[in-house]
């Protein structure tokens, strides 16, 4: 299928572009390069544009005759969304609705949406299932929830179907070692742990007084290539007639911050310099996915089930490109 991938030059987008191409799909990347990297999609047609630019979206979809859209382009930092919710609503909700308007205008029937575990807020029961109530605890999660709801309503009214994929903690890098995570500023745990190892810069562990076995927060780390594979399966499921739905993507296993540090030390053979600091506002204690639904309905199976294997791919990337794509 010929597909438009918004945010295709970003971290999860670029790994998915590669997987789509491997599966024989035709890809046009649409990215404003505000956070993405041209080099991450070298050799792939790239339209440099913003998702709030309805005219450019319509002309691009029409020009290439796209049948599907994979929508990654979004702002995605929880803390930033608390400080500047307007940017998140304008970009993620406003831009998302503009993209949907263009999709309907051009008769694009299939849509795969980057959603997030952040739509759940902080459930008290683990693992998290898709039928849990959506109670986002920050503006970022709110924007993802609003777009999911728009997708559900639009698909009841129009000739259009969508799959929302609720990612838990994306991690790792391509097994080939040539693309990986490169955020500026970096806020995610695994790249910061590896940076601490490489530079000696001390990592701050955000809180050791959570109600978890070692007191540090627990997350479900899912390899970026496993996320990428799920997008291709979702697109193909839509093409076969699957209805609009939402799926969790995680491994079903949680690791604490200290367990991540220990695993990174094992992979690299080096010590992580760290200190314990206060909690980061808005961080839930535990987020672990039930991904049974994606496994049963999409036929998805994460290939990376061990944290050390995930970290090893990230280590390969960061060692090769310590300054990211710019280096
Ligand atoms: N952490 C630290 N020190 C750091 C950075 C992170 O202790 O310097 C901790 C965090 O407190 C958290 C864990 O490591 O407990 C993971 O933090 P990340 O920032 O890597 O990821 P988050 O769980 O905060 O958020 C990620 C995505 C969000 C998404 C969420 C869903 O960035 O977009 O997963 O689970 F909403």
PDB file of C-alpha atoms and ligand atoms in Angstrom, residues 76-78 116-119 138 140-141 167-170 187-192 203-207 210 216-221 257 279-280 283-285 287, ligand 1:
ATOM      1  CA  UNK A  76       5.449  13.814  23.261  1.00  0.00           C
ATOM      2  CA  UNK A  77       6.953  15.037  26.515  1.00  0.00           C
ATOM      3  CA  UNK A  78       4.760  14.858  29.579  1.00  0.00           C
ATOM      4  CA  UNK A 116       0.232   6.240  24.424  1.00  0.00           C
ATOM      5  CA  UNK A 117      -0.099   4.520  27.778  1.00  0.00           C
ATOM      6  CA  UNK A 118      -0.488   8.105  28.983  1.00  0.00           C
ATOM      7  CA  UNK A 119      -4.200   7.882  28.058  1.00  0.00           C
ATOM      8  CA  UNK A 138      -1.456  15.318  31.957  1.00  0.00           C
ATOM      9  CA  UNK A 140      -0.021  15.073  26.643  1.00  0.00           C
ATOM     10  CA  UNK A 141      -2.210  12.085  27.534  1.00  0.00           C
ATOM     11  CA  UNK A 167       2.793   2.475  23.376  1.00  0.00           C
ATOM     12  CA  UNK A 168       4.306   1.847  26.751  1.00  0.00           C
ATOM     13  CA  UNK A 169       8.015   2.800  26.994  1.00  0.00           C
ATOM     14  CA  UNK A 170       9.653   2.709  23.574  1.00  0.00           C
ATOM     15  CA  UNK A 187      14.593  12.990  28.874  1.00  0.00           C
ATOM     16  CA  UNK A 188      14.202   9.208  28.511  1.00  0.00           C
ATOM     17  CA  UNK A 189      15.744   6.831  30.967  1.00  0.00           C
ATOM     18  CA  UNK A 190      17.721   4.376  28.816  1.00  0.00           C
ATOM     19  CA  UNK A 191      19.580   6.958  26.675  1.00  0.00           C
ATOM     20  CA  UNK A 192      20.340   8.941  29.828  1.00  0.00           C
ATOM     21  CA  UNK A 203      22.077  10.252  36.349  1.00  0.00           C
ATOM     22  CA  UNK A 204      19.339  11.305  38.744  1.00  0.00           C
ATOM     23  CA  UNK A 205      16.949   8.555  39.753  1.00  0.00           C
ATOM     24  CA  UNK A 206      13.608  10.272  40.173  1.00  0.00           C
ATOM     25  CA  UNK A 207      12.401   9.000  43.540  1.00  0.00           C
ATOM     26  CA  UNK A 210       7.418   4.587  45.309  1.00  0.00           C
ATOM     27  CA  UNK A 216      11.857   3.180  42.128  1.00  0.00           C
ATOM     28  CA  UNK A 217       9.234   3.486  39.369  1.00  0.00           C
ATOM     29  CA  UNK A 218       8.418   0.515  37.163  1.00  0.00           C
ATOM     30  CA  UNK A 219       7.870   0.682  33.386  1.00  0.00           C
ATOM     31  CA  UNK A 220       7.253  -1.729  30.530  1.00  0.00           C
ATOM     32  CA  UNK A 221      10.088  -1.205  28.005  1.00  0.00           C
ATOM     33  CA  UNK A 257      14.707   2.303  37.324  1.00  0.00           C
ATOM     34  CA  UNK A 279      10.217  12.208  42.221  1.00  0.00           C
ATOM     35  CA  UNK A 280       9.499  13.815  38.841  1.00  0.00           C
ATOM     36  CA  UNK A 283       5.295  10.125  37.089  1.00  0.00           C
ATOM     37  CA  UNK A 284       3.094   7.126  37.966  1.00  0.00           C
ATOM     38  CA  UNK A 285       4.630   4.404  40.152  1.00  0.00           C
ATOM     39  CA  UNK A 287       2.859   1.175  34.164  1.00  0.00           C
TER      40      UNK A 287
HETATM   41  N1  LIG B   1      13.698   8.437  35.068  1.00  0.00           N
HETATM   42  C1  LIG B   1      14.664   8.687  36.026  1.00  0.00           C
HETATM   43  N2  LIG B   1      15.681   9.547  35.715  1.00  0.00           N
HETATM   44  C2  LIG B   1      15.770  10.165  34.506  1.00  0.00           C
HETATM   45  C3  LIG B   1      14.778   9.902  33.523  1.00  0.00           C
HETATM   46  C4  LIG B   1      13.758   9.026  33.847  1.00  0.00           C
HETATM   47  O1  LIG B   1      14.615   8.165  37.139  1.00  0.00           O
HETATM   48  O2  LIG B   1      16.698  10.954  34.303  1.00  0.00           O
HETATM   49  C5  LIG B   1      12.606   7.520  35.395  1.00  0.00           C
HETATM   50  C6  LIG B   1      11.253   8.167  35.307  1.00  0.00           C
HETATM   51  O3  LIG B   1      10.925   8.784  36.515  1.00  0.00           O
HETATM   52  C7  LIG B   1      10.359   6.971  34.978  1.00  0.00           C
HETATM   53  C8  LIG B   1      11.265   6.067  34.153  1.00  0.00           C
HETATM   54  O4  LIG B   1      12.600   6.490  34.431  1.00  0.00           O
HETATM   55  O5  LIG B   1      10.007   6.305  36.138  1.00  0.00           O
HETATM   56  C9  LIG B   1      11.030   6.168  32.668  1.00  0.00           C
HETATM   57  O6  LIG B   1      11.071   7.540  32.303  1.00  0.00           O
HETATM   58  P1  LIG B   1      11.015   8.029  30.780  1.00  0.00           P
HETATM   59  O7  LIG B   1      11.125   9.522  30.809  1.00  0.00           O
HETATM   60  O8  LIG B   1      12.013   7.274  29.995  1.00  0.00           O
HETATM   61  O9  LIG B   1       9.587   7.570  30.282  1.00  0.00           O
HETATM   62  P2  LIG B   1       8.143   7.878  30.892  1.00  0.00           P
HETATM   63  O10 LIG B   1       7.659   6.607  31.515  1.00  0.00           O
HETATM   64  O11 LIG B   1       8.134   9.063  31.749  1.00  0.00           O
HETATM   65  O12 LIG B   1       7.307   8.270  29.602  1.00  0.00           O
HETATM   66  C10 LIG B   1       7.290   7.488  28.415  1.00  0.00           C
HETATM   67  C11 LIG B   1       7.082   8.419  27.221  1.00  0.00           C
HETATM   68  C12 LIG B   1       5.748   9.094  27.314  1.00  0.00           C
HETATM   69  C13 LIG B   1       4.660   8.086  27.498  1.00  0.00           C
HETATM   70  C14 LIG B   1       4.957   7.126  28.622  1.00  0.00           C
HETATM   71  C15 LIG B   1       3.959   6.027  28.634  1.00  0.00           C
HETATM   72  O13 LIG B   1       8.105   9.382  27.171  1.00  0.00           O
HETATM   73  O14 LIG B   1       5.516   9.821  26.138  1.00  0.00           O
HETATM   74  O15 LIG B   1       6.257   6.564  28.466  1.00  0.00           O
HETATM   75  O16 LIG B   1       4.316   4.993  29.467  1.00  0.00           O
HETATM   76  F1  LIG B   1       3.501   8.703  27.776  1.00  0.00           F
END
